C-alpha cells in the first residue's frame, strides 16, 4: 500500500490535525476545558510546646495539638512525644514521637495530607520510620516521602486521597536525634498540610506545632 | 488511512479532554510537572512499536484501538494541565502524536497485508507472503520516520522545558 501522496489526502491529513488541535486550544484558552484550581491557603497559628531535656531514659508522654474548624471542615493534628533515650547503640540520644492527623469535611472531599518535620540547626536531625504499621492511613495512600530531615531538608510523608473521601486519618512515627552532647536547645516544627475541596474550591490548611527540647 | 488515523487520534484527544473536564473535579494546582523527553532515549520507539504497531500485526484494527487508547490518556492528562504549560507543550504534543499515528499506519498495513492483501495493496496482485514482506519493508521505512519524529519531539520538549523554566 502506498502512502497517500496526493495533495488532497495530505490536505485532509493536515486538517485532521489542525481542526481538533485548534478546537482544543480554543477551549483551553476559553476555560471550557478547565484548569487546575489554585487552592486558598489558610495558615493556622502554631502551637508551641517544650520539655526540659531529661538526664536519662524517660517516658515524656507529651501531647501537643492544633486544629482548624470552619464549620464545614475540620482538621486536627496531634504530636505525641513518647520518650527520651540518653544513649542507644542504634539511635544515639533521641526522642520518639508520633504525629497523627484527622480531616473531615461535610461537603466536597479531602484531596491530600502532608506531614512535614523540620529542624533549624545542624546539631540534630529527624528520621521518619517505615516500621509497620506506620505510616498509618485511612482513605489515603502514601505517595511521596523523604525520611531524613536535616537543617537543609525537611522530612515529610505525602499522602493522596482514595475515592474522594470525606474523612481521612494519617499517622507517622519519627525519631529526633541530638548530636550536641547536651549543649544546646533544639526545636522542631511538625507541620500538617491538608488540602480539601469544599464543593467549589480547594483549600490548603497549614497547621504547625513547634516542639522544643531545652537544656 | 493516514488522514483517517490522524483525525481519529486528535479527535479522541479533544473529546477525552472535554469529557474529563465535564466529569472530573479539577485537581489543585501543584508545582510544574517536569516533562520527560521521551524520544531521546531509544526505549520510546520500542514501546511505540510494542503497544501501537505490534497489535496491528495480529489484527489490523488493534493498532487503531491502541492509538485511540493513547488519545484518551492524553486527553485526560492534558485536561487539567495549566493553559500556559499546555500551549508550551503543543508542538511536542503534535509531533509525538504524529509519531504514534505513523506507528499505527505501520501496524494497520502489517495486519491488512496477511489478512486482506487486496485491501493493503489494491493495484497489485500479490500473494499473502509477498504482501507481508512488502508490508514489513514499508514498516521499516515508516519506523525510520517514527524514530526521527520522536527524536525531534524530544528535542523540542527539552527546549520548551529550558525556555519555560528559565
Short mmCIF file of C-alpha atoms in Angstrom, two decimals:
data_model
loop_
_atom_site.label_atom_id
_atom_site.label_comp_id
_atom_site.label_asym_id
_atom_site.label_seq_id
_atom_site.Cartn_x
_atom_site.Cartn_y
_atom_site.Cartn_z
CA UNK A 1 0.00 0.00 0.00
CA UNK A 2 1.41 3.41 -0.90
CA UNK A 3 1.27 6.30 1.49
CA UNK A 4 -1.21 8.96 0.35
CA UNK A 5 0.92 11.11 -1.89
CA UNK A 6 -1.94 13.10 -3.41
CA UNK A 7 -2.26 16.69 -2.31
CA UNK A 8 -5.89 16.17 -1.48
CA UNK A 9 -5.16 13.47 1.09
CA UNK A 10 -2.24 15.40 2.57
CA UNK A 11 -4.54 18.39 2.97
CA UNK A 12 -7.12 16.16 4.65
CA UNK A 13 -4.43 14.74 6.94
CA UNK A 14 -3.28 18.23 7.87
CA UNK A 15 -6.84 19.39 8.51
CA UNK A 16 -7.32 16.29 10.66
CA UNK A 17 -4.61 17.66 12.94
CA UNK A 18 -5.31 21.37 12.68
CA UNK A 19 -9.04 21.34 13.39
CA UNK A 20 -9.07 19.25 16.60
CA UNK A 21 -5.89 20.87 17.95
CA UNK A 22 -7.25 24.34 17.24
CA UNK A 23 -10.53 23.49 18.91
CA UNK A 24 -8.73 22.06 21.95
CA UNK A 25 -6.52 25.14 22.20
CA UNK A 26 -9.52 27.45 21.91
CA UNK A 27 -11.44 25.51 24.56
CA UNK A 28 -8.42 25.59 26.84
CA UNK A 29 -7.93 29.34 26.50
CA UNK A 30 -11.66 29.98 26.87
CA UNK A 31 -11.76 27.89 30.04
CA UNK A 32 -14.20 25.33 28.66
CA UNK A 33 -11.53 22.70 29.29
CA UNK A 34 -10.78 23.56 32.86
CA UNK A 35 -7.51 24.33 34.56
CA UNK A 36 -6.24 23.11 37.91
CA UNK A 37 -7.68 25.24 40.70
CA UNK A 38 -5.42 27.37 42.85
CA UNK A 39 -6.07 26.42 46.47
CA UNK A 40 -6.77 29.06 49.06
CA UNK A 41 -4.08 28.90 51.75
CA UNK A 42 -5.15 29.04 55.38
CA UNK A 43 -2.36 29.37 57.94
CA UNK A 44 -3.29 28.32 61.42
CA UNK A 45 -1.19 29.76 64.23
CA UNK A 46 1.49 27.47 65.62
CA UNK A 47 1.08 25.76 68.98
CA UNK A 48 4.33 25.74 70.92
CA UNK A 49 5.35 23.15 73.49
CA UNK A 50 8.63 22.32 75.13
CA UNK A 51 10.18 19.96 77.62
CA UNK A 52 13.39 20.03 79.60
CA UNK A 53 15.90 17.56 78.23
CA UNK A 54 15.92 14.58 80.58
CA UNK A 55 19.10 13.14 82.08
CA UNK A 56 18.22 9.53 81.41
CA UNK A 57 15.55 7.38 79.80
CA UNK A 58 12.17 8.98 80.47
CA UNK A 59 8.61 8.47 79.30
CA UNK A 60 7.65 12.02 78.39
CA UNK A 61 4.06 11.40 77.15
CA UNK A 62 3.72 14.96 75.90
CA UNK A 63 0.70 15.79 73.75
CA UNK A 64 0.63 18.85 71.51
CA UNK A 65 -2.46 19.57 69.47
CA UNK A 66 -3.54 22.05 66.87
CA UNK A 67 -6.78 22.21 64.97
CA UNK A 68 -8.85 24.06 62.39
CA UNK A 69 -12.61 24.24 62.05
CA UNK A 70 -14.56 26.38 59.61
CA UNK A 71 -17.94 24.88 60.41
CA UNK A 72 -18.00 22.53 57.43
CA UNK A 73 -14.49 21.10 57.56
CA UNK A 74 -12.24 20.14 60.44
CA UNK A 75 -8.56 19.34 60.67
CA UNK A 76 -6.94 18.01 63.83
CA UNK A 77 -3.26 17.45 64.38
CA UNK A 78 -1.67 15.81 67.38
CA UNK A 79 2.02 15.33 68.09
CA UNK A 80 2.71 12.77 70.80
CA UNK A 81 6.18 12.94 72.31
CA UNK A 82 6.69 9.43 73.58
CA UNK A 83 10.02 9.02 75.31
CA UNK A 84 13.61 10.16 75.57
CA UNK A 85 16.65 7.87 75.46
CA UNK A 86 20.00 9.19 76.53
CA UNK A 87 22.01 6.62 74.70
CA UNK A 88 21.24 3.85 72.27
CA UNK A 89 23.62 1.81 70.17
CA UNK A 90 21.49 2.23 67.10
CA UNK A 91 19.86 5.61 67.55
CA UNK A 92 22.14 7.59 69.89
CA UNK A 93 20.47 10.27 72.02
CA UNK A 94 16.95 10.64 70.71
CA UNK A 95 13.27 11.21 71.24
CA UNK A 96 10.46 9.16 69.71
CA UNK A 97 7.35 10.92 68.57
CA UNK A 98 4.24 10.21 66.56
CA UNK A 99 2.26 12.73 64.55
CA UNK A 100 -1.33 11.90 63.75
CA UNK A 101 -3.91 13.88 61.88
CA UNK A 102 -7.59 13.65 61.05
CA UNK A 103 -9.51 15.62 58.47
CA UNK A 104 -13.25 15.71 57.83
CA UNK A 105 -15.43 17.68 55.50
CA UNK A 106 -19.20 17.78 55.13
CA UNK A 107 -19.02 18.97 51.53
CA UNK A 108 -16.55 18.02 48.86
CA UNK A 109 -13.67 15.71 49.73
CA UNK A 110 -10.21 15.52 51.21
CA UNK A 111 -7.57 15.70 48.46
CA UNK A 112 -4.27 15.16 50.26
CA UNK A 113 -2.41 15.34 53.54
CA UNK A 114 1.24 16.03 54.14
CA UNK A 115 3.12 15.77 57.41
CA UNK A 116 6.43 17.59 57.41
CA UNK A 117 9.13 17.71 60.07
CA UNK A 118 11.84 20.34 60.05
CA UNK A 119 14.77 21.37 62.20
CA UNK A 120 16.62 24.66 62.10
CA UNK A 121 20.14 23.87 63.26
CA UNK A 122 22.89 21.45 62.41
CA UNK A 123 23.25 19.56 65.71
CA UNK A 124 20.15 17.46 65.34
CA UNK A 125 18.26 15.55 62.69
CA UNK A 126 14.95 13.73 62.25
CA UNK A 127 14.17 10.35 60.80
CA UNK A 128 10.70 9.20 59.74
CA UNK A 129 10.48 5.44 60.15
CA UNK A 130 8.65 2.98 57.96
CA UNK A 131 8.07 0.49 60.77
CA UNK A 132 4.88 -1.48 60.48
CA UNK A 133 2.10 -0.32 60.93
CA UNK A 134 3.40 3.18 60.14
CA UNK A 135 2.65 5.23 58.19
CA UNK A 136 -0.98 4.59 59.09
CA UNK A 137 -3.55 5.85 56.67
CA UNK A 138 -7.30 5.73 56.27
CA UNK A 139 -8.76 6.66 52.87
CA UNK A 140 -5.30 7.81 51.81
CA UNK A 141 -2.33 6.26 50.08
CA UNK A 142 1.26 7.37 50.64
CA UNK A 143 2.63 8.94 47.52
CA UNK A 144 5.95 10.61 48.19
CA UNK A 145 8.28 10.76 51.17
CA UNK A 146 11.65 11.99 52.32
CA UNK A 147 12.54 10.21 55.53
CA UNK A 148 15.60 12.18 56.66
CA UNK A 149 15.16 15.72 57.96
CA UNK A 150 18.21 17.93 58.44
CA UNK A 151 19.00 21.61 58.59
CA UNK A 152 18.95 21.63 54.77
CA UNK A 153 15.94 19.49 54.00
CA UNK A 154 12.61 18.65 55.59
CA UNK A 155 11.45 15.13 56.22
CA UNK A 156 7.91 14.53 55.01
CA UNK A 157 5.33 11.97 54.03
CA UNK A 158 2.72 12.96 51.44
CA UNK A 159 -0.49 11.01 51.06
CA UNK A 160 -3.24 11.42 48.49
CA UNK A 161 -6.90 10.53 48.60
CA UNK A 162 -8.54 7.24 47.67
CA UNK A 163 -12.06 7.56 46.33
CA UNK A 164 -12.81 11.24 47.17
CA UNK A 165 -13.19 10.63 50.92
CA UNK A 166 -14.94 12.95 53.35
CA UNK A 167 -12.76 11.84 56.25
CA UNK A 168 -9.15 10.75 56.49
CA UNK A 169 -6.64 9.64 59.08
CA UNK A 170 -2.88 9.85 58.79
CA UNK A 171 -0.14 8.93 61.29
CA UNK A 172 3.63 8.71 61.15
CA UNK A 173 6.33 7.81 63.65
CA UNK A 174 9.68 9.56 63.81
CA UNK A 175 12.81 9.83 65.91
CA UNK A 176 14.58 13.07 66.67
CA UNK A 177 18.30 12.76 67.25
CA UNK A 178 20.64 15.11 69.10
CA UNK A 179 24.33 15.37 68.33
CA UNK A 180 25.42 18.15 70.66
CA UNK A 181 26.21 16.40 73.95
CA UNK A 182 23.58 18.38 75.88
CA UNK A 183 24.89 21.80 74.96
CA UNK A 184 22.02 23.37 73.02
CA UNK A 185 18.26 23.84 72.95
CA UNK A 186 16.59 22.22 69.95
CA UNK A 187 13.35 22.92 68.21
CA UNK A 188 11.44 21.00 65.61
CA UNK A 189 8.35 22.07 63.71
CA UNK A 190 5.81 19.47 62.70
CA UNK A 191 3.51 20.84 60.02
CA UNK A 192 0.36 19.29 58.67
CA UNK A 193 -0.84 20.50 55.25
CA UNK A 194 -4.34 19.33 54.44
CA UNK A 195 -5.84 20.09 51.05
CA UNK A 196 -9.56 19.60 50.64
CA UNK A 197 -12.25 20.51 48.12
CA UNK A 198 -15.28 22.17 49.67
CA UNK A 199 -17.58 21.81 46.69
CA UNK A 200 -16.45 24.93 44.86
CA UNK A 201 -12.77 25.48 45.56
CA UNK A 202 -9.70 23.92 47.12
CA UNK A 203 -8.40 24.99 50.46
CA UNK A 204 -4.98 24.14 51.91
CA UNK A 205 -4.90 24.32 55.69
CA UNK A 206 -1.46 24.54 57.27
CA UNK A 207 -1.38 23.58 60.95
CA UNK A 208 2.03 23.71 62.65
CA UNK A 209 3.21 22.54 66.01
CA UNK A 210 6.57 23.57 67.46
CA UNK A 211 8.27 21.21 69.89
CA UNK A 212 11.29 22.25 71.93
CA UNK A 213 13.76 20.19 73.92
CA UNK A 214 15.58 22.60 76.18
CA UNK A 215 18.65 22.31 78.37
CA UNK B 1 -5.61 5.68 6.15
CA UNK B 2 -3.02 8.21 7.33
CA UNK B 3 -5.59 11.00 7.22
CA UNK B 4 -8.18 8.83 8.98
CA UNK B 5 -5.82 7.80 11.79
CA UNK B 6 -4.66 11.39 12.19
CA UNK B 7 -8.24 12.51 12.58
CA UNK B 8 -9.04 9.61 14.89
CA UNK B 9 -6.17 10.32 17.27
CA UNK B 10 -6.58 14.08 17.59
CA UNK B 11 -10.37 13.98 17.73
CA UNK B 12 -10.15 11.36 20.51
CA UNK B 13 -7.75 13.64 22.41
CA UNK B 14 -10.19 16.55 22.03
CA UNK B 15 -13.26 14.55 23.05
CA UNK B 16 -11.47 12.94 26.03
CA UNK B 17 -10.34 16.34 27.23
CA UNK B 18 -13.89 17.69 27.03
CA UNK B 19 -15.40 14.67 28.75
CA UNK B 20 -12.78 14.69 31.52
CA UNK B 21 -13.35 18.39 32.06
CA UNK B 22 -17.09 17.82 32.47
CA UNK B 23 -16.93 14.69 34.59
CA UNK B 24 -13.99 15.18 36.94
CA UNK B 25 -13.21 17.84 39.51
CA UNK B 26 -10.03 19.69 38.55
CA UNK B 27 -7.11 18.88 40.85
CA UNK B 28 -5.46 21.57 42.96
CA UNK B 29 -2.67 23.41 41.21
CA UNK B 30 0.69 21.97 42.15
CA UNK B 31 4.20 22.89 41.17
CA UNK B 32 5.00 22.41 37.50
CA UNK B 33 5.35 18.93 36.15
CA UNK B 34 8.68 18.16 34.58
CA UNK B 35 8.12 16.53 31.23
CA UNK B 36 10.46 13.67 30.45
CA UNK B 37 11.89 13.86 26.95
CA UNK B 38 10.68 10.53 25.70
CA UNK B 39 12.24 10.42 22.24
CA UNK B 40 15.82 10.97 23.27
CA UNK B 41 16.07 7.51 24.70
CA UNK B 42 15.80 4.53 22.42
CA UNK B 43 13.14 2.94 24.56
CA UNK B 44 10.26 5.13 23.47
CA UNK B 45 10.09 3.96 19.84
CA UNK B 46 10.43 0.40 21.12
CA UNK B 47 7.41 0.93 23.37
CA UNK B 48 5.54 2.55 20.49
CA UNK B 49 6.29 -0.49 18.33
CA UNK B 50 5.22 -2.91 21.06
CA UNK B 51 1.99 -1.18 22.01
CA UNK B 52 0.84 0.50 18.79
CA UNK B 53 2.31 -1.34 15.81
CA UNK B 54 2.61 -4.92 17.01
CA UNK B 55 -1.08 -5.35 17.95
CA UNK B 56 -1.92 -4.46 14.34
CA UNK B 57 0.07 -7.45 13.15
CA UNK B 58 -2.37 -9.69 15.00
CA UNK B 59 -5.44 -7.87 13.77
CA UNK B 60 -5.27 -4.68 11.70
CA UNK B 61 -7.89 -2.83 13.75
CA UNK B 62 -5.95 -3.17 17.00
CA UNK B 63 -3.42 -0.50 16.06
CA UNK B 64 -6.26 2.00 15.71
CA UNK B 65 -7.67 0.82 19.06
CA UNK B 66 -4.28 1.23 20.75
CA UNK B 67 -3.89 4.65 19.14
CA UNK B 68 -7.33 5.67 20.40
CA UNK B 69 -6.45 4.50 23.90
CA UNK B 70 -3.36 6.70 23.83
CA UNK B 71 -5.55 9.55 22.65
CA UNK B 72 -7.89 9.04 25.61
CA UNK B 73 -4.98 9.01 28.07
CA UNK B 74 -3.50 12.15 26.54
CA UNK B 75 -6.87 13.88 26.58
CA UNK B 76 -7.24 13.14 30.29
CA UNK B 77 -3.68 14.25 31.06
CA UNK B 78 -3.97 17.46 29.06
CA UNK B 79 -7.32 18.40 30.55
CA UNK B 80 -6.03 19.68 33.84
CA UNK B 81 -2.72 21.00 32.61
CA UNK B 82 -2.37 24.74 33.19
CA UNK B 83 -3.02 26.63 29.94
CA UNK B 84 0.47 28.15 29.77
CA UNK B 85 2.07 24.72 30.06
CA UNK B 86 -0.38 23.29 27.54
CA UNK B 87 0.50 25.95 24.97
CA UNK B 88 4.21 25.45 25.57
CA UNK B 89 3.84 21.71 25.13
CA UNK B 90 1.64 21.94 22.00
CA UNK B 91 4.44 21.44 19.43
CA UNK B 92 5.63 18.37 21.33
CA UNK B 93 2.08 17.03 21.54
CA UNK B 94 1.60 17.36 17.78
CA UNK B 95 4.97 15.80 16.92
CA UNK B 96 4.60 12.86 19.28
CA UNK B 97 1.02 12.36 18.18
CA UNK B 98 2.16 12.19 14.57
CA UNK B 99 4.76 9.60 15.51
CA UNK B 100 2.07 7.43 17.09
CA UNK B 101 -0.15 7.85 14.02
CA UNK B 102 2.69 6.73 11.74
CA UNK B 103 3.25 3.73 14.02
CA UNK B 104 -0.44 2.90 13.81
CA UNK B 105 -0.33 3.15 10.00
CA UNK B 106 2.54 0.65 10.03
CA UNK B 107 0.61 -1.71 12.28
CA UNK B 108 -2.55 -1.47 10.21
CA UNK B 109 -0.68 -2.12 6.96
CA UNK B 110 1.05 -5.13 8.53
CA UNK B 111 -2.26 -6.54 9.72
CA UNK B 112 -4.03 -5.97 6.43
CA UNK B 113 -1.18 -7.45 4.42
CA UNK B 114 -1.68 -11.00 5.67
CA UNK B 115 -5.42 -10.77 6.40
CA UNK B 116 -6.60 -8.91 3.31
CA UNK B 117 -3.68 -8.38 0.89
CA UNK B 118 -6.08 -6.93 -1.70
CA UNK B 119 -7.04 -4.15 0.68
CA UNK B 120 -3.43 -3.40 1.57
CA UNK B 121 -2.09 -3.39 -1.97
CA UNK B 122 -5.04 -2.62 -4.18
CA UNK B 123 -3.37 -2.08 -7.51
CA UNK B 124 -1.09 -5.08 -7.18
CA UNK B 125 -1.84 -8.76 -7.44
CA UNK B 126 0.28 -10.13 -4.61
CA UNK B 127 0.15 -13.25 -2.50
CA UNK B 128 -0.14 -13.05 1.28
CA UNK B 129 3.56 -13.86 1.65
CA UNK B 130 4.61 -11.18 -0.81
CA UNK B 131 2.21 -8.69 0.76
CA UNK B 132 3.59 -9.38 4.25
CA UNK B 133 7.16 -8.98 3.03
CA UNK B 134 6.28 -5.74 1.31
CA UNK B 135 4.45 -4.51 4.41
CA UNK B 136 7.47 -5.28 6.60
CA UNK B 137 9.69 -3.24 4.30
CA UNK B 138 7.26 -0.33 4.40
CA UNK B 139 7.10 -0.71 8.16
CA UNK B 140 10.88 -0.31 8.37
CA UNK B 141 10.71 2.88 6.27
CA UNK B 142 7.88 4.21 8.42
CA UNK B 143 9.78 3.46 11.60
CA UNK B 144 12.79 5.44 10.43
CA UNK B 145 10.34 8.34 10.24
CA UNK B 146 8.84 7.46 13.64
CA UNK B 147 12.26 7.49 15.33
CA UNK B 148 13.20 10.79 13.70
CA UNK B 149 9.88 12.42 14.65
CA UNK B 150 10.10 11.16 18.25
CA UNK B 151 13.68 12.43 18.50
CA UNK B 152 12.67 15.85 17.17
CA UNK B 153 9.72 15.86 19.60
CA UNK B 154 12.09 15.19 22.49
CA UNK B 155 14.42 17.98 21.38
CA UNK B 156 11.51 20.40 21.13
CA UNK B 157 10.29 19.26 24.55
CA UNK B 158 13.72 19.80 26.11
CA UNK B 159 14.00 23.24 24.54
CA UNK B 160 10.50 24.09 25.75
CA UNK B 161 11.36 22.98 29.28
CA UNK B 162 14.54 25.02 29.21
CA UNK B 163 12.79 28.15 27.98
CA UNK B 164 9.71 27.67 30.15
CA UNK B 165 11.57 27.17 33.38
CA UNK B 166 14.46 29.57 32.63
#
